[in-house]
XYZ file of C-alpha atoms in Angstrom:
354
model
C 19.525 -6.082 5.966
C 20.736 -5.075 9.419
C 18.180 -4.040 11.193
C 17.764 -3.105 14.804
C 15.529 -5.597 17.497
C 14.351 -3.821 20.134
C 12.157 -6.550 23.011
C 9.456 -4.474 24.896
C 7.576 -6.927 27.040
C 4.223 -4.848 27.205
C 2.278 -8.024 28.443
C 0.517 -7.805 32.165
C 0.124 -11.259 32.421
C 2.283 -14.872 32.130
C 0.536 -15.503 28.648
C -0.380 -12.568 26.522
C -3.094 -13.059 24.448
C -1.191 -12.506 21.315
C 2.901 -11.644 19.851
C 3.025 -8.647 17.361
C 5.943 -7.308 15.799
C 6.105 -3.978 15.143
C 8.234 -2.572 11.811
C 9.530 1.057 12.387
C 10.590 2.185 8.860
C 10.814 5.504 9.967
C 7.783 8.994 9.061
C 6.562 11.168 11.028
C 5.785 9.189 13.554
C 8.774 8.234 15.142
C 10.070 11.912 15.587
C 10.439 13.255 19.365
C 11.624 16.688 20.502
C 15.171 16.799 22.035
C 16.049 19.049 24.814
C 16.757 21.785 22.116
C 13.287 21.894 20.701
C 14.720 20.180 17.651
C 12.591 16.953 16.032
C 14.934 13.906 16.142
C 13.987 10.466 15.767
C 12.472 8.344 18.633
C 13.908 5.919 20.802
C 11.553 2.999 20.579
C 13.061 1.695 23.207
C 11.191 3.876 25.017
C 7.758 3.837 23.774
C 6.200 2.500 26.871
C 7.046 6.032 28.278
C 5.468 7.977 25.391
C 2.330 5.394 25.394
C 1.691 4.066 28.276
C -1.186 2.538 27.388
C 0.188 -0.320 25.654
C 0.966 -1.968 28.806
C -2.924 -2.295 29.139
C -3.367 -4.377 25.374
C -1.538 -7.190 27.314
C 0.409 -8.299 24.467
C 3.957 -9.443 23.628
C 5.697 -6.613 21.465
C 9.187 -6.520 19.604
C 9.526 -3.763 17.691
C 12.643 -3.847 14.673
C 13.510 -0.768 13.502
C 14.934 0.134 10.303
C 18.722 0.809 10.682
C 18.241 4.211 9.285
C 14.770 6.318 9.677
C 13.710 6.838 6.074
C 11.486 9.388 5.155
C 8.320 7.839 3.286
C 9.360 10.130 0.037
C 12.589 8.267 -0.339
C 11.129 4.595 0.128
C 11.596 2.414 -3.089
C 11.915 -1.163 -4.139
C 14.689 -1.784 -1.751
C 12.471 -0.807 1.282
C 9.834 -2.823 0.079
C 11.819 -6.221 -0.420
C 13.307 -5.399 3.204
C 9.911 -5.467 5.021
C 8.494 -8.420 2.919
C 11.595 -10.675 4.153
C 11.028 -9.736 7.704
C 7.800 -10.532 7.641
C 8.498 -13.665 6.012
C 11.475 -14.709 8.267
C 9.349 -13.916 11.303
C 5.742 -14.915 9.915
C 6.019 -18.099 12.385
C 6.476 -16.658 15.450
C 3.894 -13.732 15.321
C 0.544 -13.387 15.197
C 0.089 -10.118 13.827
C 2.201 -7.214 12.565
C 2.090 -3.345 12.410
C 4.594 -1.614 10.115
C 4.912 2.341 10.956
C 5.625 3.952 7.607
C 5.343 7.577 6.590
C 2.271 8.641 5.187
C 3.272 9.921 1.712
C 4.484 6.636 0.202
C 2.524 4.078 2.451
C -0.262 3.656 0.248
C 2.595 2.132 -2.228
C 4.549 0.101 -0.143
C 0.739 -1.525 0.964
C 0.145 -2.220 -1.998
C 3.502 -3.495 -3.191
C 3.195 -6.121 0.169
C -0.113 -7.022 -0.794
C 1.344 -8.432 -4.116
C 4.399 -9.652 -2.543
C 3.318 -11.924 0.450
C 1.456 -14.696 -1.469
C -0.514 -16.879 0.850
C -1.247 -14.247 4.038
C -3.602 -15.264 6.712
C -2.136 -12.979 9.345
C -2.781 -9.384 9.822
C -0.005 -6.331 8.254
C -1.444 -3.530 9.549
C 0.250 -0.170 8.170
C 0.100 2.985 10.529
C 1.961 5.956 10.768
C 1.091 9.576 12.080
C 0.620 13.077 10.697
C 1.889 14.557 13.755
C 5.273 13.378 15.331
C 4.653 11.218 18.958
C 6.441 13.790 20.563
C 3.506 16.208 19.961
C 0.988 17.211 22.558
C -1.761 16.644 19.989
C -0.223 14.003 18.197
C -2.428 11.215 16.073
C 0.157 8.190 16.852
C -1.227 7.271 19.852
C -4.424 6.412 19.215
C -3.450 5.204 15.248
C -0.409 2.621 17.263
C -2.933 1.404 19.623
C -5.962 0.555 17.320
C -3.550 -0.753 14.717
C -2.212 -3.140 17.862
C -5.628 -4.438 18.970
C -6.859 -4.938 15.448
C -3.517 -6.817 14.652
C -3.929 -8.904 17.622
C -8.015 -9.941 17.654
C -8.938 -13.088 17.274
C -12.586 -14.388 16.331
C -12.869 -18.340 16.917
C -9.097 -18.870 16.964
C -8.528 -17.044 13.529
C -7.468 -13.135 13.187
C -10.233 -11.244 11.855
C -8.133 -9.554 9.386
C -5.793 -11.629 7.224
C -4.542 -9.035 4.247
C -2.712 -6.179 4.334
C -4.458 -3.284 5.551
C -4.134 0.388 6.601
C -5.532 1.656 9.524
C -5.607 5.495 10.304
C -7.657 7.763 12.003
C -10.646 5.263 13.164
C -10.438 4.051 10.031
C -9.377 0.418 8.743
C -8.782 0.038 5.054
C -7.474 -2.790 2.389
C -4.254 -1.586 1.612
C -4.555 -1.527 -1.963
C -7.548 0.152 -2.334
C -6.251 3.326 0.104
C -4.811 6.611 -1.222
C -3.306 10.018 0.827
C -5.758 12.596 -0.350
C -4.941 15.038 2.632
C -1.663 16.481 4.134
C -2.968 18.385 6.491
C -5.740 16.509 8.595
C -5.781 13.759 10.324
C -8.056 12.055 8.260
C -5.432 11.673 5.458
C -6.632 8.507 3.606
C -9.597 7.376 2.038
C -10.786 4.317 0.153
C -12.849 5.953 -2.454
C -14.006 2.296 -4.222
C -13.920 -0.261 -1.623
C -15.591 -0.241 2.057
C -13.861 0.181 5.087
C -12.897 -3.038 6.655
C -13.554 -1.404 9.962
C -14.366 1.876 11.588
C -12.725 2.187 15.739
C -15.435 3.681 18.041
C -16.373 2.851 21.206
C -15.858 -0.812 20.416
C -13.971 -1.492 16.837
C -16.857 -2.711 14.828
C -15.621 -4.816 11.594
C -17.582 -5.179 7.980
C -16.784 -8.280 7.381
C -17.990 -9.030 4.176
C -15.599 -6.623 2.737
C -12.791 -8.498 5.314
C -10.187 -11.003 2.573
C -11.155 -14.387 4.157
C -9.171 -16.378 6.159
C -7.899 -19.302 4.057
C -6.859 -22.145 5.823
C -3.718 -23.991 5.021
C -2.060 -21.474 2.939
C 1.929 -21.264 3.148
C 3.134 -17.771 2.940
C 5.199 -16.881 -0.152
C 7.644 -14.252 -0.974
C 7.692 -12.572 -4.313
C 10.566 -10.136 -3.996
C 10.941 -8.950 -7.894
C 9.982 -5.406 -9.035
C 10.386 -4.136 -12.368
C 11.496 -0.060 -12.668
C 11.145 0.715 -16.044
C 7.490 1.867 -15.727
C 6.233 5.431 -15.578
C 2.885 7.097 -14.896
C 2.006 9.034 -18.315
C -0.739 11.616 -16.449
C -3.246 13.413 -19.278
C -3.636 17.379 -18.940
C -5.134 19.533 -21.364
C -2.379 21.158 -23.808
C -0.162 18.102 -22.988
C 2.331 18.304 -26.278
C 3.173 15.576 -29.039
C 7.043 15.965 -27.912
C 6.194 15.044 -24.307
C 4.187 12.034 -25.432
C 6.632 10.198 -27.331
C 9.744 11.539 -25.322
C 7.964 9.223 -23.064
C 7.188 6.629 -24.476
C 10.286 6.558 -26.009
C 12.250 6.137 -22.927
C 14.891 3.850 -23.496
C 14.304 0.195 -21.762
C 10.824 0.828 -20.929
C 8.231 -1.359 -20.436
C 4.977 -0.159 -18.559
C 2.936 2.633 -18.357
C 0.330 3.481 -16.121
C -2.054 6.040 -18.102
C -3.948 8.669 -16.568
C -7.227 9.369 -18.188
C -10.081 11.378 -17.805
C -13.204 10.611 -16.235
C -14.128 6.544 -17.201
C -11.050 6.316 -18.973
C -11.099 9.279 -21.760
C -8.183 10.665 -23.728
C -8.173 13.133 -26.558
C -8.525 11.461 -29.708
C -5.627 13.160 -31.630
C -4.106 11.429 -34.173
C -0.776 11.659 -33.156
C -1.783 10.330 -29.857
C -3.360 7.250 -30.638
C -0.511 6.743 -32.984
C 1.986 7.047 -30.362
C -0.214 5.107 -27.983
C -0.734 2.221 -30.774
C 3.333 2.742 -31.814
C 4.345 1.361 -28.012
C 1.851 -1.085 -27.522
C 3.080 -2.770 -30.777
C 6.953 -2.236 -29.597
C 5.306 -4.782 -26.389
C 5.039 -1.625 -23.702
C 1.983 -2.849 -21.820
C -0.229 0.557 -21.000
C -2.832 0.353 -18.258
C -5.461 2.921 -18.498
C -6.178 4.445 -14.529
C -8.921 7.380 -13.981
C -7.865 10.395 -12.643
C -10.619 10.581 -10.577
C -10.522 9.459 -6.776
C -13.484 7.210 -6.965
C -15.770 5.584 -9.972
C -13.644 3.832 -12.444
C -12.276 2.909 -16.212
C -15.092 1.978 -18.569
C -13.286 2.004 -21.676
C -15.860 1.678 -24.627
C -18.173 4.241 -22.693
C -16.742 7.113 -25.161
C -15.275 6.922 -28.850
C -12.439 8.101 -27.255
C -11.870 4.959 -24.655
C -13.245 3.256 -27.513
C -9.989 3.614 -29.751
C -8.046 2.508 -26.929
C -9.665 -0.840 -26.557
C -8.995 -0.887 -30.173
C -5.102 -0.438 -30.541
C -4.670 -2.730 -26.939
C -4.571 -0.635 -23.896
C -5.606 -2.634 -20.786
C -8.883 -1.138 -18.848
C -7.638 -0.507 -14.643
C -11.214 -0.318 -13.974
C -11.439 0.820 -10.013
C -7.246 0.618 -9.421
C -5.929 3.162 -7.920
C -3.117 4.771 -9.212
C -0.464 3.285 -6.684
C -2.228 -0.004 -6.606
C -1.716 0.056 -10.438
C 1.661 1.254 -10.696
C 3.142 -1.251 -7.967
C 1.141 -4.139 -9.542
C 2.362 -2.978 -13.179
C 6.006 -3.630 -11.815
C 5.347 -6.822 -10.078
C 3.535 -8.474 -13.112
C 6.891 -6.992 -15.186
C 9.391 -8.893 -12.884
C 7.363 -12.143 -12.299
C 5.969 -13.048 -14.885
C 8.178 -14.499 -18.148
C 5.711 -12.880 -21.039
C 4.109 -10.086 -21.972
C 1.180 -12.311 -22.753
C 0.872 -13.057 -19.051
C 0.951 -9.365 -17.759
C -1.725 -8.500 -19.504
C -3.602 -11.551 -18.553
C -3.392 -10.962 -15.247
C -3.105 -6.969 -14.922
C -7.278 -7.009 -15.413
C -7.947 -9.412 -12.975
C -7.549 -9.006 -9.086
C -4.378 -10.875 -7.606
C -4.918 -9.299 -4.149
C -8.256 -7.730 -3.796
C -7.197 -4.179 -5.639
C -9.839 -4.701 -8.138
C -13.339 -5.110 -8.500
């Protein structure tokens, strides 16, 4: 990948207290009116103009900057495989880092790095903005900042936070457990069935026994495979036999996430089950999610989820749907048998899971 280094020397003193490196990817964010009114995107060489605050954080910044800006809606496995090899070419020589992503896809490509980067004990802090930095009223300021300090504290010479995490709008949550639920407020993500690592007040006060602990020792691994023949199957009333199978019948595939109803209902149509129980036997693993923002999968609960258990669809319990659908394709891709994937899909690899 040829990406672009940009150096900003933000510290005030000989020894900052910490080195973060920031990740522009490109969103909302990084836009700035030019002199014809027009949003273009930013020169982060310049961000100590737009935020001068940073200068007061008394850090050590480098920012690298996608070649490209790409808009969160057209990030895919590519983008994802590009961030997790910075990370893990430069995991040495910083002690934090803060990847600005648009806000549409980022609760994917968190999750997707929380799968990848086997053996973190440093803080990835995703951040991003619903209003472009250029704005009078714009949210990056203050979401760049906090993301900064939090990526950069240290309690008894270990970073508080060692996962991936997203922090927006005074909010800090695991990355994996986060979803976009709004478009158009600030408060844009929630974490409907895990706690808030931290909330940014006055002071940024941390709930640490919802924090991943730091393990020491650990050497950071890279798991760069992703499988892309998965699809997210999502229920609706009236949803027709054709549909189904058309589906599950694509050619080559070999995961589906399946959104249910409530704790993890479906109709209980014959033709459904059958078509359910027809790929399952043909070795497409099926991973029953809830539609629902928070509460979770209890298959079993209903004769319906019942006759799912039954036939050998795998309970998500309290995934979310991107959590499940990025951890689907990295279970595909790493694993060597079907066996596996299933062993592991209902069990928490990176804390997306109760």
């Amino acid at each position: 990948m040829n990406y672009k280094i940009v150096n900003i020397a933000t510290a005030s003193g000989l020894n900052p207290k910490s080195s973060i490196l920031i990740i522009y990817t490109g969103g909302t964010f990084g836009m700035s009116y030019d002199e014809t009114g027009s949003l273009v995107p930013f020169n982060f060489g310049l961000v100590i103009d737009k935020i001068p605050e940073l200068k007061a954080l008394d850090l050590k910044i480098t920012v690298i900057s996608f070649p490209e800006p790409t808009d969160s809606s057209n990030i895919n496995i590519s983008h994802w495989q590009d961030i997790g090899y910075i990370i893990y070419e430069n995991y040495s020589q910083y002690d934090g880092f803060v990847i600005l992503h648009g806000t549409d896809t980022m609760a994917y490509t968190a999750s997707a790095l929380s799968y990848m980067l086997d053996g973190l004990n440093k803080p990835v802090i995703f951040t991003g903005a619903q209003i472009p930095i250029g704005s009078t009223r714009s949210d990056a300021r203050e979401n760049l900042i906090t993301a900064l300090e939090i990526a950069s504290t240290l309690e008894e010479d270990k970073p508080i936070i060692s996962e991936v995490a997203i922090y927006f709008n005074f909010y800090l949550m695991r990355g994996n457990r986060s979803q976009k639920l709004r478009s158009s407020h600030f408060a844009a993500f929630e974490s409907e069935n895990y706690p808030y690592l931290a909330e940014s007040g006055v002071t940024i006060e941390y709930n640490k026994s919802s924090i991943m602990a730091f393990r020491p020792g650990l050497k950071l691994k890279l798991h760069k495979g992703f499988e892309n023949n998965v699809t997210i199957l999502k229920l609706f009333p009236g949803i027709s036999e054709s549909v189904v199978n058309s589906i599950l019948g694509t050619p080559g595939l070999r995961g589906v996430v399946l959104e249910t109803y409530g704790s993890g209902n479906t109709m209980n149509y014959d033709w459904f089950i059958k078509s359910l129980h027809s790929a399952v036997k043909r070795g497409i693993v099926i991973f029953n999610v809830s539609q629902c923002i928070g509460g979770k999968v209890i298959q079993g609960r209903y004769e319906s989820s019942r006759i799912l258990e039954e036939i050998g669809v795998l309970s998500g319990q309290d995934i979310t749907t991107e959590a499940a659908i990025t951890k689907l394709m990295f279970l595909l891709a790493k694993e060597k048998n079907t066996k596996e994937v299933k062993k592991k899909l209902i069990v928490p690899i990176a804390g997306e899971m109760s």
